[in-house]
Structure formats: C-alpha cells, structure tokens
C-alpha cells in the first residue's frame, strides 16, 4: 500500500505544472510522509453541484493547478458534447491564493479545446461574473473562489449559459468528463488566444444596479462597510456613488483584498468575531447601518443598533425585510427561498397575492424558479434582480436594504420597527442554527444515521407531527441528504453542509403576537423554545 501511494505521488509529481506544489510534494516524498501522502492520494476532490472546493496543496484531493486543468478540460468536453463548440466561456476570479493562476489555466484549456474564453480584468465580485454570462451571451462561466471558506481553501464554481450554477445531471456529466482526462500532457494549453475583458462588463453591471432602486426614493442612510478582506469594496463604493447614497465609512483594516484574511478566524460575517472591527468603527461614527460582504461579495450581512449595542440581523430577518420592501413597491412575480429559510417569506408573499416556492438549499435551485422576482436563503444570500444576476448578489442587496433603511429613516423609523410590524402581522418567526464543524466526516454520517434510526418524537416539549427523510424526495423537492421535522409551532431541518465539514441544523419557531406590548414576552418565549430545541436535537443526534 505504501509503495502504491509513493508511486501515485511520483506520477503526479512528474506532470504537476506548478513549481510550488511540485516542491511541496517532493518534500513529502523525500520525508517518507506516507500518512500525509495517503490523505492526498486516497481519492480525488469530488466535482459536484458546488463545483470544486478544498484546501490548497499538491495531490488529487487538494485544490491545485493540475486539478483545475482537469476540471476545465472536463467542462470543455461537456460543452462540446452539448453542441456548444465555439461558444464563449467567461471566467472570473477572486483574490485568494492561486485564483489568478487557476483562471488563466482555465482560459488556456478552454481556448485549446476550441471554445472561446474571456477573463474578467481583475479580481471582482462573483455577481459580476454571473451577470457577465448573460450579458455576453456565454454558454458557461467559471468563478474561481472559495467564498467565505478559510484562507487555505480555494474553489471552482461553474455556471451554464442561463447564468445559474449547475444542477444535476450537469454536475455528474461534467465529473464523468473530468474522470476521462488522462495525462495532463494530452490537454492542449496554448499560451494565448483568449480575451482579457476591459471594464465594459463591470460598467454594464453597475448600470444594472441602478434598476434595483425605486426612482426618486430616499437615499439618506449612512453606512459603515467592511469587505472582509475580499473584492467587494471598489464595486460597492461605485454602486453607492451612482445611487447617490452617502459614501460608506470603510473598515480600513479589512478594506483591501488579502488572501490571508489576517483580522478574522473565518472570513464569514456570520462567524463570531468577524464583525468586531466593523462594530468598533460604527461605535465611533454612529451610522444607520453596518453592511458587510463576504470575500467574493455575493453575500450581504446587515447590522443595526439595538439599544446600546450593534446587532447582526439574521439572514432570515434581512430576507423578510427585503421582501416587505419589494411588496411595498408593488412588485409582481414569485418569491422563492430554500427549505432551510424562514416560513415568514411565504406568509408575506401569500398576503400580497404573490407566488411562493421552496427549493433545495442553494441558489442553483432558487435561481431556476419560474417567474422569479426575489429569492433568498438564510446564509445571507439575496437575489433582488434576477433578470440581471441569476444568483445571490451582495452588492445589489446592500443597495436595496440601504434604500429601505433610508425610507424608514425619513419617517423616524428603523429596520427593527419594520420587523416588529411583520411579527404583529404574521407572528414572530424566530430562527437559529445548530452548526457543528468536524475534523472527521464520519461524525456527520453517524449523527444522520442516529436520527434516521431513532427520530425524535418531541423537541422542547413540542410534539413532532411529521418526520421526513428528504433522501426520498417530496412532491415538490428532488431527493437530498436531509431530515425535516415539523412540530406544533416549530420546524427543524438537519443536513450536512455541501461546502464545509459541518453538520447544519436549521431551527424555526413561530410565536403568536396579539399586540405590540406582547412583543417582549413573545421574544423571550421564542428564545426559550429555540434553546430547548437546540439542546434536545443535539442530544438526539449525539452531537
């Protein structure tokens, strides 16, 4: 077995095009580190509906140039098999380690396969790439990003010509073409022949951002903004300037791209501590809102002053606020969300006479809803202009929530006041998450197995009225690895994360609110229920 691992490593080393990973791998071979080599050569990084995402390093289970070249060759073969030979593939990338290299390799492979490739001019937000696909009439797009993953990771996200991320069966068909790639020497990679785009696409995207705002709307809300060491700053500032909002106050320590993300443990606004610097700046400057993008700027976090402190709004709260704002503007169409998001969106849409759909987790599903006008999911992702960007977009979401805050400010109200209104109208919908990060993925499999074998009959004293194993699919959802429990006044969904080594449990309770003075009591009851549900679910899952 050891000899076999060494032989595989040596074969990989012989064709690795990257001096950095060659040196790394040669050092492991020379040191005889068979345990580490076995980890890297025990399989391959799997291409799925999230594309590729993993830790940078040498070997087939890591993100590196050899893996990306194979992925690009597989994508090119898939497109040609679908009759798209000669079609355009647009490539974008963020500012993570190796992102520019991976983008260039993709352009070379696409060009060598006889398709046309165009690369965005510099690291830009993922929504710009999603926009560019439709704007330029491309047959596919690639975004090199690991979003809000740790600094050591990178990823490879694939879109098709409709501007949406791939869904089955495209993922399996592309994976099969990747598996069919043998030696890297067989993959043509010319030194030139692709186009590096200018700023025209970015300017077209920025012009489109104007469309998300109502003509003549209030534009007075003041913001503090953090790019979380990512690529959002310049595009967001340009969009805010075009719209006529006050210039956001920047969190200087996090304003510029830095692939090491030095001020945060995880570059995700949802993670503890990630917003601390933004809150410090807000305490000094007293804005109306704090806004954060994740590193590739497809997500948007919002914080507001709540008493004497700054509080991050949950994704479900922002999702409901944006929905209420759009309803107030008289929009038509369908509102969509993932099954792990709050049921409040359905109540808002229903009362407004609008369509409402639930999808599996991920914007690859939300973006495909017929007649989509607005879509969101609780992980800070919002699609407010589906005709422009058929994916989550942290720039246009920031514009829209700032417009709403401005309109409320003009009448002496805040986002929290509007959340109170929604609770009075529809009941207090409170959500939380039990998220367990693991080193050993078998822990997740064991928890799912335990819940399937011994499903809970009650949580927090509330009887479970329905227990669904989503691997079987439902009347409206295709199969997925997840469990859904419906309770009297609550809902729980348990699923493994598709992009991180986490087990995620999504909790929602709904508490009636008879009048405004009852709001504090309802909130206390909701907190109590969520705490109890989390405790009981943790015990049932063995985590």
XYZ file of C-alpha atoms in Angstrom:
543
model
C 0.000 0.000 0.000
C 2.785 2.440 0.903
C 4.606 1.630 -2.343
C 1.410 2.261 -4.283
C 0.898 5.668 -2.627
C 4.508 6.651 -3.315
C 4.148 5.553 -6.945
C 0.972 7.631 -7.372
C 2.661 10.637 -5.803
C 5.676 10.313 -8.093
C 3.454 10.036 -11.154
C 1.574 13.173 -10.075
C 4.843 14.985 -9.440
C 6.081 14.186 -12.939
C 3.243 16.124 -14.594
C 2.484 18.835 -11.978
C 2.774 22.192 -13.815
C 3.229 24.256 -10.629
C 6.713 24.701 -9.168
C 5.261 25.461 -5.733
C 3.196 22.286 -5.393
C 5.974 20.232 -7.037
C 8.344 21.359 -4.303
C 5.755 20.617 -1.626
C 5.073 17.125 -2.957
C 8.739 16.309 -3.487
C 9.367 17.213 0.146
C 6.633 14.834 1.329
C 8.016 12.012 -0.811
C 11.571 12.646 0.362
C 10.453 12.722 4.000
C 8.582 9.462 3.529
C 5.437 11.028 4.991
C 3.169 8.220 3.880
C 0.315 9.263 6.172
C 0.076 12.699 4.552
C 0.595 11.244 1.080
C -2.168 8.707 1.706
C -4.525 11.531 2.706
C -3.755 13.414 -0.505
C -3.868 10.391 -2.813
C -6.731 8.443 -1.233
C -9.162 9.640 -3.922
C -9.981 12.811 -5.803
C -11.570 16.141 -4.941
C -15.153 15.486 -5.984
C -16.824 17.715 -8.543
C -20.422 18.331 -7.502
C -23.150 20.959 -7.628
C -20.847 23.356 -5.787
C -18.146 22.626 -8.386
C -14.880 22.089 -6.543
C -13.825 23.433 -3.173
C -10.998 22.344 -0.928
C -7.668 23.040 0.691
C -4.796 24.259 -1.482
C -1.898 21.839 -1.908
C -0.420 19.090 -4.038
C -2.356 15.945 -4.896
C -5.758 14.946 -6.278
C -7.715 15.663 -3.062
C -6.444 19.247 -2.906
C -7.062 22.376 -4.976
C -4.133 22.954 -7.338
C -3.351 23.732 -10.962
C -3.371 20.080 -12.039
C -6.862 19.547 -10.587
C -8.117 22.791 -12.167
C -6.704 21.910 -15.595
C -8.539 18.590 -15.472
C -11.741 20.321 -14.348
C -11.518 22.837 -17.190
C -10.862 20.051 -19.703
C -13.891 18.161 -18.408
C -16.073 21.273 -18.660
C -14.875 21.934 -22.218
C -15.606 18.335 -23.247
C -19.074 18.558 -21.689
C -19.871 21.787 -23.537
C -18.712 20.368 -26.857
C -20.789 17.230 -26.290
C -23.800 19.511 -25.773
C -23.208 21.166 -29.148
C -21.568 24.307 -27.785
C -18.246 24.012 -29.677
C -17.019 27.536 -30.398
C -19.157 29.013 -27.623
C -17.925 31.639 -25.177
C -16.885 30.786 -21.594
C -16.445 33.728 -19.208
C -14.005 33.323 -16.324
C -13.904 35.353 -13.118
C -11.778 35.046 -10.006
C -11.339 36.444 -6.512
C -8.170 37.490 -4.680
C -7.389 34.206 -2.910
C -4.083 32.405 -3.222
C -3.759 30.858 -6.713
C -7.057 32.283 -8.009
C -5.432 34.203 -10.869
C -3.377 31.120 -11.836
C -6.483 28.919 -11.850
C -8.356 31.459 -14.003
C -5.502 31.631 -16.512
C -5.227 27.835 -16.692
C -8.967 27.613 -17.327
C -8.745 30.165 -20.137
C -5.873 28.248 -21.731
C -7.702 24.903 -21.571
C -10.977 26.355 -22.898
C -9.094 28.016 -25.769
C -7.129 24.851 -26.508
C -10.390 22.903 -26.720
C -11.676 25.168 -29.493
C -14.075 27.268 -27.447
C -13.706 30.994 -26.832
C -12.568 32.230 -23.427
C -12.863 35.680 -21.871
C -11.389 36.535 -18.469
C -12.599 39.378 -16.256
C -9.924 42.082 -15.980
C -9.032 41.612 -12.297
C -10.400 40.060 -9.096
C -14.080 41.050 -8.974
C -17.224 40.007 -7.080
C -18.827 36.735 -8.100
C -22.081 38.548 -9.081
C -20.172 40.386 -11.818
C -19.255 37.018 -13.341
C -22.854 35.771 -13.047
C -24.016 38.980 -14.758
C -21.367 38.723 -17.491
C -22.546 35.269 -18.606
C -25.991 36.535 -19.580
C -24.758 39.953 -20.705
C -22.237 38.466 -23.149
C -24.356 35.510 -24.261
C -21.845 32.974 -22.966
C -22.521 29.225 -22.922
C -20.898 28.843 -19.494
C -18.981 30.666 -16.803
C -16.388 29.772 -14.200
C -15.744 31.627 -10.957
C -12.565 30.791 -9.057
C -13.483 31.399 -5.424
C -13.894 29.686 -2.085
C -16.333 32.375 -0.927
C -16.076 32.641 2.883
C -14.022 29.476 3.496
C -10.762 29.593 5.497
C -7.661 31.182 3.887
C -6.113 27.825 2.972
C -9.040 26.937 0.667
C -9.968 27.739 -2.898
C -12.752 26.642 -5.200
C -14.148 26.414 -8.704
C -17.789 27.298 -9.338
C -19.406 26.504 -12.700
C -22.384 28.266 -14.295
C -24.192 27.415 -17.511
C -25.487 29.825 -20.123
C -28.606 30.810 -18.197
C -26.329 32.434 -15.612
C -27.252 29.912 -12.906
C -24.948 27.483 -11.129
C -25.007 23.905 -12.373
C -27.504 21.383 -11.026
C -27.856 17.631 -11.625
C -27.386 15.963 -14.027
C -24.867 18.500 -15.393
C -22.578 18.055 -12.382
C -22.333 14.274 -12.857
C -21.865 14.629 -16.616
C -19.035 17.144 -16.159
C -17.488 14.925 -13.444
C -17.509 11.983 -15.862
C -15.677 14.077 -18.471
C -13.129 15.122 -15.828
C -12.558 11.469 -14.919
C -11.956 10.720 -18.590
C -8.965 13.105 -18.704
C -5.791 11.055 -18.581
C -2.347 12.694 -18.813
C -2.167 16.490 -18.462
C 0.132 16.459 -21.492
C -2.935 15.435 -23.522
C -4.729 18.684 -22.599
C -3.818 21.477 -25.067
C -2.925 24.681 -23.218
C -1.872 27.465 -25.576
C -0.019 30.480 -24.227
C -2.543 32.939 -25.673
C -5.727 33.192 -27.679
C -8.241 34.213 -25.027
C -9.636 37.677 -24.368
C -8.992 39.695 -21.232
C -12.067 41.852 -20.863
C -11.909 45.562 -20.128
C -14.148 47.445 -17.722
C -17.133 47.472 -20.103
C -18.760 44.461 -18.433
C -18.251 45.945 -14.969
C -19.749 49.247 -16.125
C -22.749 47.392 -17.556
C -23.185 45.564 -14.254
C -23.014 48.855 -12.324
C -25.549 50.431 -14.687
C -27.836 47.493 -13.960
C -27.541 48.005 -10.184
C -29.445 51.279 -10.564
C -32.503 49.269 -11.586
C -32.957 47.698 -8.143
C -33.835 51.070 -6.595
C -37.090 52.988 -6.976
C -36.864 56.225 -8.912
C -36.810 59.190 -6.532
C -36.503 57.026 -3.413
C -34.823 58.270 -0.240
C -31.030 57.791 -0.246
C -30.040 59.212 3.156
C -28.986 56.228 5.294
C -25.354 56.307 6.407
C -23.363 53.075 6.474
C -20.178 51.524 7.778
C -18.888 48.908 5.327
C -16.425 46.025 5.518
C -15.254 43.988 2.541
C -13.899 41.290 4.904
C -10.505 41.355 3.100
C -12.294 40.463 -0.135
C -13.028 42.006 -3.523
C -16.262 43.900 -2.811
C -15.052 47.378 -1.829
C -14.489 49.116 -5.163
C -17.652 47.766 -6.782
C -19.847 48.529 -3.776
C -18.456 52.063 -3.433
C -19.074 52.667 -7.137
C -22.636 51.354 -6.878
C -23.373 53.502 -3.817
C -21.918 56.578 -5.520
C -24.040 56.016 -8.642
C -27.131 55.647 -6.451
C -26.430 58.866 -4.540
C -26.107 57.336 -1.078
C -23.686 58.874 1.435
C -20.241 57.354 0.925
C -19.851 54.351 3.253
C -17.286 54.621 6.042
C -14.793 51.810 5.443
C -13.359 49.391 7.961
C -9.834 50.198 6.801
C -8.201 47.086 8.282
C -10.453 44.854 6.120
C -10.967 47.076 3.071
C -8.332 45.719 0.689
C -8.073 42.172 -0.689
C -5.796 39.967 1.416
C -5.842 36.185 0.848
C -4.557 35.561 4.381
C -7.580 37.284 5.998
C -5.397 38.437 8.913
C -8.071 40.036 11.142
C -10.592 37.168 11.223
C -10.535 33.484 12.134
C -13.023 32.796 9.321
C -13.821 35.459 6.671
C -17.551 34.981 7.127
C -19.713 37.751 8.650
C -21.735 35.061 10.460
C -18.722 33.760 12.407
C -18.099 35.039 15.959
C -15.704 37.986 15.990
C -15.747 38.615 12.248
C -17.757 41.847 12.649
C -15.922 43.195 15.701
C -13.870 45.774 13.779
C -16.972 46.946 11.911
C -18.828 47.414 15.191
C -15.876 49.363 16.621
C -16.000 51.703 13.627
C -19.772 52.027 13.947
C -19.485 52.965 17.627
C -17.231 55.855 16.581
C -19.227 57.066 13.570
C -22.877 56.306 14.536
C -24.170 55.159 11.108
C -27.690 53.927 10.427
C -26.451 50.526 9.234
C -23.396 48.319 9.192
C -23.004 46.350 5.962
C -20.557 43.538 5.240
C -19.851 41.457 2.178
C -18.149 38.088 2.310
C -14.845 37.872 0.390
C -16.390 37.297 -3.061
C -19.221 39.755 -2.307
C -22.128 37.500 -3.216
C -23.471 37.644 0.362
C -24.562 40.659 2.370
C -24.646 40.980 6.152
C -26.547 43.776 7.896
C -26.234 45.044 11.475
C -28.320 47.652 13.286
C -28.188 49.434 16.598
C -30.312 47.606 19.144
C -30.353 49.563 22.397
C -26.744 50.363 23.221
C -25.174 47.636 21.057
C -24.832 46.707 17.408
C -26.635 43.537 16.432
C -26.231 41.418 13.315
C -29.584 40.735 11.750
C -30.131 37.101 10.890
C -30.309 36.256 7.218
C -33.972 35.410 7.671
C -34.636 38.863 9.126
C -32.972 40.623 6.187
C -34.773 38.250 3.825
C -38.133 39.258 5.273
C -37.271 42.976 5.300
C -36.287 42.956 1.622
C -39.447 41.026 0.763
C -41.626 43.531 2.638
C -39.834 46.390 0.884
C -40.446 44.881 -2.558
C -44.102 44.194 -1.708
C -44.419 47.830 -0.663
C -43.098 48.817 -4.080
C -45.819 46.739 -5.742
C -43.615 44.173 -7.480
C -45.103 41.127 -9.179
C -43.708 37.641 -9.650
C -42.681 34.738 -7.444
C -40.787 34.917 -4.154
C -38.569 31.887 -3.558
C -36.418 30.577 -0.758
C -34.593 27.423 0.262
C -36.291 24.975 2.617
C -33.904 25.943 5.442
C -35.054 29.573 5.346
C -37.892 31.113 7.356
C -41.515 30.336 6.554
C -42.217 34.052 7.060
C -41.469 34.706 3.367
C -44.408 32.505 2.400
C -46.704 34.466 4.719
C -45.552 37.798 3.255
C -45.948 36.591 -0.329
C -49.313 34.989 0.377
C -50.793 38.118 1.918
C -49.567 40.139 -1.075
C -51.085 37.653 -3.528
C -47.664 36.689 -4.905
C -46.371 33.238 -5.761
C -44.085 31.479 -3.291
C -41.821 28.466 -3.798
C -39.448 26.492 -1.604
C -36.389 24.838 -3.147
C -33.482 22.746 -2.019
C -30.603 24.620 -0.382
C -28.503 26.746 -2.706
C -29.040 29.453 -5.271
C -28.524 26.931 -8.040
C -32.105 25.875 -7.214
C -33.613 29.224 -6.203
C -32.430 30.870 -9.441
C -34.330 28.319 -11.532
C -37.780 29.083 -10.112
C -40.191 30.103 -12.887
C -41.172 33.746 -12.746
C -38.649 34.512 -10.007
C -38.798 38.103 -8.754
C -36.981 37.728 -5.455
C -35.117 34.889 -3.809
C -33.147 34.475 -0.627
C -31.664 31.965 1.746
C -30.788 32.341 5.389
C -26.998 32.211 4.812
C -27.018 35.930 3.883
C -27.758 35.349 0.194
C -30.264 37.550 -1.661
C -31.235 37.750 -5.336
C -33.024 41.063 -5.833
C -32.525 41.463 -9.605
C -32.906 38.021 -11.196
C -33.017 39.432 -14.718
C -29.531 40.864 -14.198
C -27.876 38.366 -11.847
C -29.446 34.943 -11.502
C -27.554 34.238 -8.304
C -27.096 35.812 -4.913
C -25.621 39.304 -5.103
C -24.231 41.110 -2.070
C -23.855 44.428 -3.891
C -27.452 44.918 -5.064
C -28.772 43.514 -1.779
C -26.727 46.174 0.063
C -28.240 48.877 -2.145
C -31.794 47.680 -1.552
C -31.514 47.336 2.240
C -29.933 50.809 2.417
C -32.814 52.229 0.383
C -35.270 50.630 2.809
C -33.363 51.993 5.811
C -33.394 55.434 4.172
C -37.157 55.371 3.628
C -37.755 54.301 7.223
C -35.342 56.943 8.493
C -37.325 59.653 6.696
C -40.345 58.714 8.803
C -38.386 58.368 12.054
C -38.394 54.558 11.988
C -35.817 51.765 11.739
C -35.455 48.272 10.345
C -36.238 46.912 13.819
C -39.556 48.784 13.797
C -40.452 47.103 10.495
C -39.516 43.698 11.915
C -41.911 44.405 14.789
C -44.648 45.225 12.269
C -44.053 41.908 10.490
C -44.215 39.997 13.792
C -47.558 41.625 14.641
C -48.923 40.870 11.198
C -47.658 37.309 10.715
C -46.473 36.060 14.128
C -42.926 36.214 15.473
C -40.795 33.945 13.285
C -37.531 33.320 15.162
C -34.730 31.237 13.679
C -31.436 29.851 14.882
C -28.872 27.300 13.806
C -27.005 24.464 15.454
C -23.825 24.125 13.399
C -21.122 21.596 14.234
C -17.754 21.799 12.453
C -15.891 18.461 12.422
C -12.442 17.152 11.535
C -13.774 13.647 10.922
C -16.662 13.494 8.401
C -17.794 10.172 9.887
C -19.165 12.157 12.845
C -21.704 13.752 10.498
C -22.657 10.419 8.940
C -23.106 8.891 12.413
C -25.377 11.750 13.536
C -27.560 11.442 10.428
C -27.766 7.666 10.878
C -28.726 8.029 14.526
C -31.513 10.468 13.705
C -32.824 8.206 10.947
C -32.811 5.146 13.184
C -34.266 6.904 16.234
C -36.086 10.067 15.117
C -37.165 12.379 17.948
C -40.850 12.308 18.878
C -40.750 15.716 20.571
C -38.371 18.682 20.868
C -38.654 21.380 23.548
C -41.851 19.683 24.677
C -43.445 20.229 21.255
C -44.666 17.033 19.581
C -43.126 16.140 16.202
C -46.152 15.969 13.892
C -44.176 14.984 10.776
C -40.701 13.468 10.228
C -39.481 13.420 6.616
C -36.347 11.780 5.223
C -35.581 14.068 2.289
C -33.393 11.458 0.571
C -36.696 10.108 -0.737
C -37.701 13.474 -2.190
C -41.133 15.042 -1.755
C -43.960 16.079 -4.051
C -42.175 19.385 -4.680
C -38.480 18.635 -3.952
C -35.946 16.293 -5.567
C -34.037 13.952 -3.208
C -31.354 15.434 -0.958
C -29.457 14.287 2.116
C -31.546 15.876 4.838
C -34.201 15.396 7.505
C -37.182 17.667 8.156
C -39.237 17.668 11.347
C -42.478 19.619 11.582
C -43.660 20.438 15.101
C -46.614 22.294 16.548
C -45.278 25.846 16.127
C -41.772 24.934 15.027
C -39.690 23.380 12.240
C -36.261 21.710 12.166
C -34.119 20.698 9.185
C -30.852 18.749 9.546
C -28.369 18.406 6.679
C -24.647 18.050 6.012
C -23.121 21.210 4.531
C -22.369 20.988 0.830
C -19.273 23.207 1.034
C -17.769 22.808 4.519
C -17.144 19.947 7.006
C -20.213 20.874 9.046
C -23.489 19.375 10.191
C -26.111 22.110 9.992
C -29.409 22.128 11.848
C -31.867 24.905 10.991
C -34.435 25.788 13.638
C -37.544 27.948 13.448
C -40.271 28.684 15.991
C -43.394 30.758 15.416
C -44.956 32.584 18.371
C -48.262 34.482 18.029
C -48.138 38.196 18.932
C -51.599 39.588 19.833
C -50.462 43.210 20.230
C -47.365 45.416 20.347
C -46.932 45.284 24.169
C -46.731 41.471 23.859
C -43.584 41.587 21.683
C -41.024 41.311 24.548
C -42.861 38.308 26.006
C -43.058 36.661 22.571
C -39.334 37.192 22.012
C -38.493 35.689 25.398
C -40.695 32.682 24.621
C -39.057 32.251 21.212
C -35.557 32.344 22.743
C -36.579 29.801 25.357
C -38.039 27.460 22.717
C -35.020 27.748 20.399
C -32.625 26.996 23.266
C -34.646 23.929 24.238
C -34.979 22.687 20.649
C -31.228 23.055 20.165
C -30.493 21.136 23.359
C -32.916 18.306 22.617
C -31.833 17.985 18.994
C -28.166 17.889 19.972
C -28.931 15.058 22.367
C -30.974 13.155 19.779
C -28.191 13.450 17.173
C -25.409 12.556 19.597
C -23.534 15.778 18.928
